[in-house]
Short mmCIF file of C-alpha atoms in Angstrom, two decimals:
data_model
loop_
_atom_site.label_atom_id
_atom_site.label_comp_id
_atom_site.label_asym_id
_atom_site.label_seq_id
_atom_site.Cartn_x
_atom_site.Cartn_y
_atom_site.Cartn_z
CA MET A 1 68.07 82.55 121.93
CA ASN A 2 65.69 81.46 119.04
CA PRO A 3 63.47 84.14 117.45
CA THR A 4 59.85 82.81 117.92
CA SER A 5 56.77 84.10 115.70
CA ARG A 6 55.81 86.90 118.49
CA ALA A 7 56.71 90.34 118.28
CA PRO A 8 60.03 91.20 119.76
CA ALA A 9 59.79 92.14 123.73
CA PRO A 10 61.44 95.15 124.73
CA LYS A 11 64.44 95.17 127.13
CA LYS A 12 63.41 94.88 130.46
CA SER A 13 64.65 97.50 132.74
CA MET A 14 64.53 97.88 136.74
CA ASN A 15 64.63 101.57 138.09
CA PHE A 16 65.67 102.14 141.40
CA SER A 17 65.99 105.88 141.17
CA THR A 18 63.19 105.90 143.81
CA LEU A 19 64.94 104.07 146.81
CA PRO A 20 63.49 104.02 150.37
CA LYS A 21 65.25 104.61 153.42
CA GLY A 22 68.23 102.77 153.71
CA SER A 23 68.45 101.85 150.16
CA VAL A 24 71.72 103.88 149.43
CA GLY A 25 73.75 100.77 151.53
CA ARG A 26 71.99 98.38 149.83
CA THR A 27 72.92 100.02 146.43
CA ALA A 28 76.52 100.44 147.44
CA GLY A 29 76.83 96.61 148.56
CA LEU A 30 75.42 95.69 144.81
CA ALA A 31 78.16 98.01 143.42
CA ALA A 32 81.03 96.76 145.55
CA ALA A 33 79.64 92.68 144.78
CA THR A 34 79.55 93.64 141.29
CA MET A 35 83.41 94.86 141.33
CA MET A 36 84.30 91.27 141.88
CA PHE A 37 83.53 90.85 138.27
CA ALA A 38 86.02 93.49 137.11
CA ALA A 39 88.32 91.27 135.67
CA CYS A 40 86.12 89.24 133.98
CA THR A 41 86.37 88.89 129.77
CA MET A 42 84.73 86.84 127.61
CA ALA A 43 86.95 87.11 124.88
CA PRO A 44 88.79 83.83 123.69
CA ASP A 45 92.22 83.32 124.87
CA TYR A 46 94.38 84.97 121.93
CA GLU A 47 96.99 82.29 120.28
CA ARG A 48 99.07 83.78 117.38
CA PRO A 49 98.35 81.51 114.36
CA SER A 50 100.73 78.51 113.56
CA ILE A 51 103.09 79.03 111.08
CA ASP A 52 105.93 76.75 109.77
CA THR A 53 108.75 79.03 110.12
CA PRO A 54 112.12 77.54 108.30
CA GLN A 55 115.25 77.94 110.41
CA SER A 56 117.17 80.12 107.74
CA TYR A 57 116.63 81.24 104.09
CA ALA A 58 117.58 79.20 101.20
CA SER A 59 119.03 81.73 99.22
CA ALA A 60 121.01 83.40 102.02
CA GLN A 61 124.91 83.71 101.71
CA GLN A 62 126.79 82.15 104.73
CA ALA A 63 127.66 85.35 106.46
CA ASP A 64 131.55 86.47 106.18
CA GLY A 65 131.29 88.74 109.09
CA MET A 66 131.04 91.76 106.78
CA ASN A 67 127.28 91.89 106.47
CA LEU A 68 125.23 94.63 107.56
CA ALA A 69 122.50 93.71 109.37
CA ALA A 70 119.19 95.72 108.51
CA ASP A 71 118.87 99.11 110.14
CA THR A 72 116.04 101.52 110.82
CA ARG A 73 117.91 104.01 109.11
CA TRP A 74 119.17 101.76 106.34
CA TRP A 75 119.93 103.97 103.79
CA GLU A 76 122.71 105.36 105.86
CA SER A 77 124.44 101.78 104.79
CA PHE A 78 124.96 103.26 100.87
CA ARG A 79 127.35 106.16 102.75
CA ASP A 80 125.83 108.84 100.44
CA PRO A 81 124.74 112.11 102.36
CA GLU A 82 122.73 113.36 99.40
CA LEU A 83 120.93 110.36 99.91
CA THR A 84 120.46 110.81 103.94
CA LEU A 85 118.98 113.85 103.37
CA LEU A 86 116.65 113.25 100.82
CA MET A 87 115.56 110.41 103.10
CA GLN A 88 115.23 112.91 105.86
CA THR A 89 113.21 115.21 103.86
CA ALA A 90 110.60 112.60 102.69
CA LEU A 91 110.16 111.27 106.42
CA GLN A 92 109.48 115.02 107.21
CA LYS A 93 107.54 116.20 104.44
CA ASN A 94 105.65 113.38 102.32
CA LEU A 95 101.86 113.54 102.00
CA ASP A 96 101.53 109.66 102.01
CA ILE A 97 102.93 109.57 105.27
CA GLU A 98 101.36 112.69 106.78
CA GLN A 99 97.92 110.97 105.50
CA ALA A 100 99.09 107.89 107.44
CA LEU A 101 99.48 110.17 110.66
CA ALA A 102 96.19 111.61 109.84
CA ARG A 103 94.76 107.92 109.99
CA VAL A 104 96.62 107.52 113.24
CA GLU A 105 95.28 110.49 114.90
CA GLN A 106 91.69 109.25 113.93
CA ALA A 107 92.05 105.72 115.30
CA ARG A 108 93.82 107.54 118.21
CA GLY A 109 90.46 109.44 118.89
CA ALA A 110 88.27 106.14 118.24
CA ALA A 111 90.26 104.40 120.85
CA ARG A 112 90.04 107.22 123.28
CA ALA A 113 86.03 107.44 122.36
CA ALA A 114 85.77 103.71 122.80
CA GLY A 115 87.49 103.99 126.43
CA ALA A 116 84.94 106.50 127.93
CA ASP A 117 82.34 103.98 128.52
CA LEU A 118 84.93 102.51 131.35
CA LEU A 119 84.59 105.92 133.26
CA PRO A 120 81.61 107.63 134.91
CA GLN A 121 79.66 110.09 133.03
CA VAL A 122 79.09 113.27 135.05
CA ASN A 123 76.74 116.37 133.57
CA GLY A 124 75.49 119.36 134.70
CA SER A 125 72.03 121.40 134.13
CA GLY A 126 70.71 124.58 134.96
CA SER A 127 67.45 126.45 134.22
CA ALA A 128 65.79 129.89 135.04
CA ALA A 129 62.54 131.41 135.22
CA ARG A 130 60.23 134.46 135.75
CA SER A 131 56.60 134.52 136.01
CA GLY A 132 54.01 136.99 137.16
CA THR A 133 50.51 138.23 136.84
CA ARG A 134 49.52 141.95 135.19
CA GLY A 135 49.81 144.56 138.24
CA GLY A 136 51.53 141.69 140.63
CA SER A 137 54.83 140.95 141.63
CA ALA A 138 57.04 139.18 139.54
CA ARG A 139 58.24 135.53 140.89
CA GLU A 140 61.91 134.14 139.94
CA SER A 141 62.86 130.40 140.36
CA ALA A 142 66.27 128.64 139.11
CA ASP A 143 67.44 124.94 139.24
CA ILE A 144 70.81 123.76 139.13
CA GLY A 145 71.41 120.19 138.81
CA LEU A 146 74.51 117.78 138.81
CA SER A 147 73.70 114.12 137.64
CA ALA A 148 76.36 111.11 137.24
CA SER A 149 75.98 107.58 136.01
CA TYR A 150 78.17 104.68 135.61
CA ALA A 151 77.88 101.25 133.69
CA LEU A 152 79.37 98.30 135.57
CA ASP A 153 81.29 96.44 133.36
CA ILE A 154 80.57 92.96 134.90
CA TRP A 155 81.00 90.95 131.43
CA GLY A 156 83.81 93.00 130.23
CA ARG A 157 82.17 94.16 127.07
CA TYR A 158 83.19 97.69 127.55
CA ARG A 159 86.68 96.77 128.44
CA ASP A 160 86.83 94.27 125.13
CA GLU A 161 85.40 97.34 122.92
CA ALA A 162 88.35 99.43 124.41
CA SER A 163 90.93 96.89 123.92
CA ALA A 164 89.57 96.47 120.26
CA ALA A 165 89.80 100.26 119.85
CA GLU A 166 93.56 100.28 121.41
CA LEU A 167 94.38 97.41 119.11
CA SER A 168 92.82 98.99 115.84
CA LEU A 169 95.32 102.13 116.86
CA GLU A 170 98.44 100.09 117.17
CA ALA A 171 97.36 98.42 113.75
CA THR A 172 97.29 101.67 112.21
CA GLN A 173 100.48 103.01 114.04
CA TYR A 174 102.51 99.96 112.11
CA ASP A 175 100.45 101.10 108.63
CA LYS A 176 102.17 104.21 109.21
CA GLU A 177 105.72 102.90 109.64
CA ALA A 178 104.74 100.14 106.37
CA ALA A 179 103.82 103.28 104.59
CA ALA A 180 107.11 105.52 105.38
CA LEU A 181 109.14 102.39 104.65
CA ILE A 182 107.63 102.49 100.86
CA VAL A 183 108.21 105.87 100.74
CA GLN A 184 111.79 105.08 101.71
CA SER A 185 112.21 102.64 99.03
CA GLN A 186 110.79 104.85 96.49
CA VAL A 187 113.27 107.69 97.41
CA ALA A 188 116.44 105.42 97.36
CA THR A 189 115.21 103.65 94.09
CA THR A 190 114.12 107.01 92.17
CA TYR A 191 117.56 108.36 93.53
CA PHE A 192 119.55 105.39 91.98
CA THR A 193 117.90 105.84 88.81
CA ILE A 194 118.57 109.31 88.39
CA LEU A 195 122.28 108.52 89.01
CA THR A 196 121.98 105.53 86.64
CA LEU A 197 120.45 107.96 84.19
CA LYS A 198 123.04 110.62 84.41
CA ASP A 199 125.48 107.93 83.93
CA ARG A 200 123.71 106.38 80.76
CA ILE A 201 123.91 109.91 79.58
CA ALA A 202 127.42 110.23 79.99
CA ILE A 203 128.02 107.03 78.26
CA ALA A 204 126.07 108.00 75.07
CA GLU A 205 127.89 111.36 75.13
CA ASP A 206 131.16 109.70 75.28
CA SER A 207 129.79 107.40 72.22
CA LEU A 208 128.59 110.09 70.31
CA GLY A 209 132.53 111.93 70.78
CA ALA A 210 134.28 108.72 69.41
CA ALA A 211 131.49 108.30 66.94
CA ARG A 212 132.16 112.07 65.50
CA GLU A 213 135.94 111.53 65.64
CA THR A 214 135.64 108.60 63.46
CA LEU A 215 132.98 110.33 61.41
CA ASP A 216 136.13 113.08 61.09
CA ILE A 217 137.88 110.09 59.54
CA VAL A 218 135.79 108.89 57.13
CA GLU A 219 135.08 112.59 55.77
CA ALA A 220 138.90 113.51 55.16
CA ARG A 221 139.07 109.82 53.36
CA TYR A 222 135.95 110.81 51.01
CA LYS A 223 137.27 114.35 50.15
CA ALA A 224 140.70 112.62 49.31
CA GLY A 225 138.45 110.28 47.52
CA SER A 226 140.08 106.72 49.07
CA ILE A 227 136.20 105.81 50.26
CA SER A 228 133.19 105.81 48.25
CA GLY A 229 129.84 107.48 50.00
CA LEU A 230 128.51 104.89 51.39
CA ASP A 231 131.07 104.59 54.49
CA LEU A 232 130.28 108.42 54.85
CA ALA A 233 126.45 107.68 54.91
CA GLN A 234 126.96 104.71 57.47
CA GLN A 235 128.92 106.76 59.83
CA ARG A 236 126.77 109.59 59.54
CA ASN A 237 123.95 107.52 60.43
CA THR A 238 125.68 106.12 63.45
CA VAL A 239 126.10 109.53 64.74
CA ALA A 240 122.55 110.50 64.37
CA THR A 241 121.52 107.07 65.83
CA ILE A 242 123.58 107.80 68.87
CA GLU A 243 122.56 111.38 69.11
CA ALA A 244 118.63 110.34 69.05
CA THR A 245 119.33 108.51 72.30
CA LEU A 246 119.85 111.31 74.33
CA PRO A 247 116.95 113.23 74.43
CA SER A 248 114.98 110.38 75.16
CA LEU A 249 117.28 109.62 78.41
CA ARG A 250 116.88 113.38 78.99
CA ALA A 251 113.34 113.49 79.32
CA GLU A 252 113.36 109.86 81.36
CA LEU A 253 115.74 111.92 83.87
CA ALA A 254 113.34 114.81 84.31
CA ALA A 255 110.38 112.66 84.84
CA ASN A 256 112.60 110.87 87.51
CA GLU A 257 113.24 114.20 89.23
CA ASN A 258 110.04 115.23 89.36
CA ALA A 259 108.46 111.84 90.78
CA LEU A 260 111.64 112.53 93.43
CA ALA A 261 110.14 115.79 93.66
CA ILE A 262 106.56 114.82 94.57
CA LEU A 263 108.25 112.31 97.31
CA LEU A 264 109.77 115.11 99.03
CA ALA A 265 106.42 117.00 98.68
CA ALA A 266 108.46 119.90 96.53
CA VAL A 267 107.46 121.10 93.17
CA PRO A 268 108.25 119.54 90.29
CA GLY A 269 110.50 121.30 87.44
CA ARG A 270 112.27 123.25 90.40
CA PHE A 271 114.36 119.96 92.05
CA THR A 272 117.29 118.60 90.78
CA VAL A 273 119.81 116.42 92.14
CA ALA A 274 123.19 117.08 92.85
CA GLY A 275 124.73 113.62 92.75
CA GLU A 276 126.40 112.84 89.08
CA THR A 277 127.44 109.26 89.35
CA LEU A 278 126.10 105.89 90.76
CA ASP A 279 129.85 104.87 90.94
CA LYS A 280 130.41 106.84 93.92
CA VAL A 281 127.58 105.04 96.06
CA ALA A 282 128.54 102.22 98.42
CA LEU A 283 126.73 98.90 97.58
CA PRO A 284 126.25 97.45 101.00
CA ALA A 285 126.10 93.46 101.59
CA ILE A 286 123.20 92.89 103.63
CA ASP A 287 122.72 90.13 106.34
CA ALA A 288 118.98 88.98 105.88
CA GLY A 289 119.08 87.31 110.01
CA GLN A 290 117.05 84.59 110.61
CA PRO A 291 113.24 84.08 109.54
CA SER A 292 111.71 83.88 113.05
CA ALA A 293 113.36 87.66 113.22
CA LEU A 294 111.14 88.81 110.54
CA VAL A 295 107.57 88.40 112.34
CA GLU A 296 108.68 90.99 114.84
CA ARG A 297 110.62 93.72 112.21
CA ARG A 298 108.20 93.94 109.41
CA PRO A 299 105.39 96.73 110.35
CA ASP A 300 102.89 94.71 108.12
CA ILE A 301 103.08 91.63 110.20
CA LYS A 302 102.40 93.53 112.89
CA SER A 303 99.64 95.30 111.52
CA ALA A 304 98.20 92.08 110.46
CA GLU A 305 98.64 90.78 114.14
CA ALA A 306 97.28 93.80 115.99
CA SER A 307 94.15 93.77 113.53
CA LEU A 308 93.80 89.86 114.93
CA MET A 309 93.91 90.48 118.17
CA ALA A 310 91.28 93.26 117.69
CA ALA A 311 89.03 90.95 116.32
CA ASN A 312 89.21 88.77 119.34
CA ALA A 313 88.36 90.99 121.71
CA ASP A 314 85.55 92.13 119.14
CA ILE A 315 84.30 88.36 119.93
CA GLY A 316 84.33 89.12 123.53
CA ALA A 317 82.16 92.25 123.31
CA ALA A 318 79.92 90.38 121.15
CA ARG A 319 79.36 87.31 123.53
CA ALA A 320 79.02 90.33 126.55
CA ALA A 321 76.22 91.66 124.65
CA PHE A 322 73.99 88.49 125.45
CA PHE A 323 74.21 89.43 129.28
CA PRO A 324 72.46 92.10 131.48
CA SER A 325 73.93 95.30 132.18
CA ILE A 326 73.70 97.13 135.39
CA ASP A 327 73.90 101.00 135.50
CA LEU A 328 74.38 103.13 138.51
CA SER A 329 73.07 106.77 139.00
CA ALA A 330 72.94 109.60 141.11
CA SER A 331 71.64 113.31 141.17
CA LEU A 332 71.50 116.19 142.91
CA THR A 333 69.01 119.64 142.33
CA ARG A 334 69.16 122.50 144.01
CA SER A 335 66.31 125.44 143.51
CA PHE A 336 65.86 128.76 144.32
CA ALA A 337 63.08 130.57 144.31
CA THR A 338 62.28 134.58 145.33
CA ALA A 339 59.61 133.54 147.25
CA SER A 340 60.78 130.59 149.46
CA ALA A 341 64.04 129.07 150.65
CA ALA A 342 66.12 126.99 148.46
CA GLU A 343 65.46 123.43 148.46
CA THR A 344 67.85 120.52 147.86
CA ALA A 345 66.84 117.31 145.92
CA SER A 346 68.86 114.13 145.77
CA SER A 347 68.55 110.36 144.36
CA ILE A 348 70.41 107.58 143.77
CA GLY A 349 69.57 104.25 142.31
CA ALA A 350 70.59 101.32 139.95
CA SER A 351 68.90 99.89 136.59
CA LEU A 352 68.99 96.28 135.32
CA LEU A 353 68.81 95.84 131.57
CA ALA A 354 68.67 92.55 130.14
CA PRO A 355 68.10 91.24 126.40
CA ILE A 356 65.22 89.07 125.96
CA PHE A 357 64.63 89.07 122.35
CA SER A 358 66.59 90.68 119.61
CA GLY A 359 65.39 89.46 116.77
CA GLY A 360 68.71 87.43 115.87
CA THR A 361 71.07 90.76 116.31
CA LEU A 362 73.13 89.41 118.91
CA GLU A 363 73.66 86.32 117.55
CA GLY A 364 74.57 87.58 114.49
CA ASN A 365 76.79 90.13 115.75
CA LEU A 366 78.66 87.23 117.45
CA GLN A 367 78.64 85.12 114.37
CA SER A 368 80.17 88.11 112.19
CA ALA A 369 82.87 89.06 114.65
CA LYS A 370 83.67 85.15 114.50
CA GLY A 371 84.07 85.31 110.95
CA ARG A 372 86.29 88.22 110.80
CA GLN A 373 88.53 86.88 113.21
CA ALA A 374 88.67 83.78 110.83
CA GLU A 375 89.33 85.70 107.98
CA LEU A 376 92.17 88.30 109.99
CA ALA A 377 93.82 84.90 111.02
CA ALA A 378 94.38 83.70 107.54
CA ALA A 379 95.32 87.15 106.50
CA TYR A 380 97.87 87.19 109.15
CA GLN A 381 99.41 84.11 107.96
CA GLN A 382 99.32 84.79 104.26
CA THR A 383 101.10 88.00 105.25
CA VAL A 384 103.79 85.94 107.10
CA LEU A 385 104.47 83.71 104.11
CA THR A 386 104.38 86.34 101.52
CA SER A 387 107.16 88.17 103.53
CA PHE A 388 109.31 84.98 103.56
CA SER A 389 108.80 84.75 99.73
CA GLU A 390 109.92 88.34 99.60
CA VAL A 391 112.94 88.17 101.12
CA GLU A 392 113.52 84.72 99.67
CA ASN A 393 113.19 86.35 96.20
CA ALA A 394 115.25 89.54 96.83
CA LEU A 395 117.93 87.38 98.38
CA THR A 396 117.85 85.51 94.65
CA THR A 397 118.05 88.51 93.04
CA VAL A 398 120.88 90.05 94.74
CA GLU A 399 123.04 86.99 93.73
CA THR A 400 122.00 86.77 89.89
CA THR A 401 122.09 90.54 89.74
CA ALA A 402 125.78 90.90 90.85
CA GLN A 403 126.67 88.07 88.43
CA ARG A 404 125.12 89.54 85.60
CA GLU A 405 126.64 93.16 86.20
CA LYS A 406 130.07 90.90 86.50
CA SER A 407 129.49 89.55 83.25
CA LEU A 408 128.39 92.80 81.75
CA ASN A 409 131.24 94.68 83.10
CA ILE A 410 133.70 92.23 81.63
CA ALA A 411 131.33 92.38 78.07
CA ALA A 412 131.94 96.66 78.07
CA GLU A 413 135.54 96.29 78.65
CA GLU A 414 136.23 93.77 75.96
CA ALA A 415 133.92 95.91 73.85
CA GLY A 416 135.84 98.93 74.58
CA LYS A 417 138.84 96.96 73.30
CA ALA A 418 137.55 95.97 70.14
CA TYR A 419 136.47 99.80 69.32
CA GLU A 420 139.73 100.67 69.81
CA LEU A 421 141.51 97.78 67.80
CA SER A 422 139.07 98.51 64.87
CA GLN A 423 139.67 102.14 64.78
CA ALA A 424 143.18 101.72 64.60
CA ARG A 425 143.18 98.88 62.08
CA TYR A 426 140.61 101.27 60.10
CA ARG A 427 142.96 104.38 60.31
CA ALA A 428 145.39 102.42 59.11
CA GLY A 429 143.70 101.16 56.17
CA ALA A 430 143.72 97.28 57.57
CA SER A 431 140.02 96.77 57.59
CA ASP A 432 136.90 98.50 56.15
CA LEU A 433 134.50 100.63 58.41
CA LEU A 434 131.84 97.85 58.51
CA SER A 435 133.81 96.55 61.56
CA VAL A 436 134.17 99.90 63.12
CA LEU A 437 130.53 100.38 63.04
CA ASP A 438 130.08 97.06 64.70
CA ALA A 439 132.24 97.67 67.17
CA GLN A 440 130.53 100.92 68.28
CA ARG A 441 127.31 99.60 68.64
CA SER A 442 128.60 96.88 70.72
CA TRP A 443 130.64 99.32 72.91
CA LEU A 444 127.63 101.37 73.42
CA SER A 445 125.34 98.88 73.98
CA ALA A 446 127.37 97.03 76.39
CA ARG A 447 128.19 99.84 78.26
CA ASP A 448 124.90 101.03 78.57
CA SER A 449 124.02 97.23 79.56
CA ALA A 450 126.26 97.28 82.58
CA ALA A 451 124.83 100.65 83.62
CA THR A 452 121.37 99.37 83.84
CA ALA A 453 122.86 96.02 85.57
CA ARG A 454 124.70 98.21 88.26
CA LEU A 455 121.06 99.97 88.96
CA ASP A 456 119.43 96.68 89.00
CA ARG A 457 121.68 95.75 91.92
CA TYR A 458 121.20 98.72 93.80
CA SER A 459 117.58 98.04 93.68
CA THR A 460 117.40 94.77 94.65
CA ALA A 461 119.40 95.99 97.82
CA VAL A 462 116.66 98.30 98.82
CA ASP A 463 114.40 95.76 97.98
CA LEU A 464 115.97 93.50 100.44
CA PHE A 465 116.28 95.91 102.90
CA VAL A 466 112.29 96.74 102.73
CA ALA A 467 111.38 92.89 102.67
CA LEU A 468 113.32 92.80 105.87
CA GLY A 469 111.09 95.44 107.13
CA GLY A 470 113.80 97.97 106.87
CA GLY A 471 115.18 97.12 110.39
CA TRP A 472 112.22 98.21 111.83
CA LYS A 473 111.50 97.20 115.30
CA SER A 474 108.59 97.70 117.86
CA SER A 475 109.58 100.04 120.75
#
């Protein structure tokens, strides 16, 4: 259909609302004939975009029978009752999830409205009037009517539109699951960060206590005149430096507890975590499974595919718009008047509406629908490839953080031994204070780094659970 220089012609319609005797049967026959096309659709056959899926993850370790497969309640793998309670509260009250649920309801309403064209439309009407002349009697009349119409979906346009809306609803539901998964990740990571900050505060306080004990020895020696004021000033500097780390750690702890409160839709400043250390939280070993399972497990991939399928159905609706449409209608009206008996009028008819010239609107809509489908096909492929990358990165980080934590734990243990030895030698007068100060700084730094490395391991485990879709499975 190419546009010409002539002005657009209106769509032709044939109205059969006034039918001669016997036309009711012919109209019913027309309806029966058109119903043969009920299964017709002009949407292209859907094919999932082809993606080269690896047989296994390059970074995955061989399963030893002890690994846990990702589960829908993956946070229970950490075996921490408080974390489980926090998750339950977040899933019930989190405002991001609440917004996602509201978007699902919006999509559900749109899908319901889109499916309305597949059903008959029935309307009622009524009117009343009173008339009369001066000095004469009044005349009253009333009309009650009922009308029905039904659009025959010969080319599948309305079915494709309804299908696209249903698939868009499905995509929105998957988006809600993805939003919930992000919230779960944030809750777990923030909770582990809070426990780690408490560990780091305890480490700093322990180091501060040891430094103050050393300061007592230095002060006693200074008073005895066995050391100079330089040693005393250096140890006081060490104590003050350690003290200075505590306010910032406590401020960071408060900020994270406030962040967790927001995730739970609680009032910040009035929420605290009962747990005191990350050491009591189990660290699960996670089985990544097969890459092919990821396509069916991650909600963002399922959402991308549902959107792609909806775009596929939109192409069918755009194609069907090029073809004629047939509407059936029927009406029944009963009139009442004080001066005459009630009268009943009825009609049944059909109308044909065929596009002749649209100025490129139909062609443009079809081109737009095809372009949208191509865009979403590429987006789907990118989403799948990105998911593979996220799992590979998480698996690699799981291994590297484990190695780093192991090395830092050894470093912290050896630094503790060095500090004890240096302090003993100083008390015995076999070494100067400088060796004690160096050992103190190394001990505090090594323990703090080990605690941070432990947090990295737990955070990486959360990242892996999320990259695997949190064990989420479609119902």
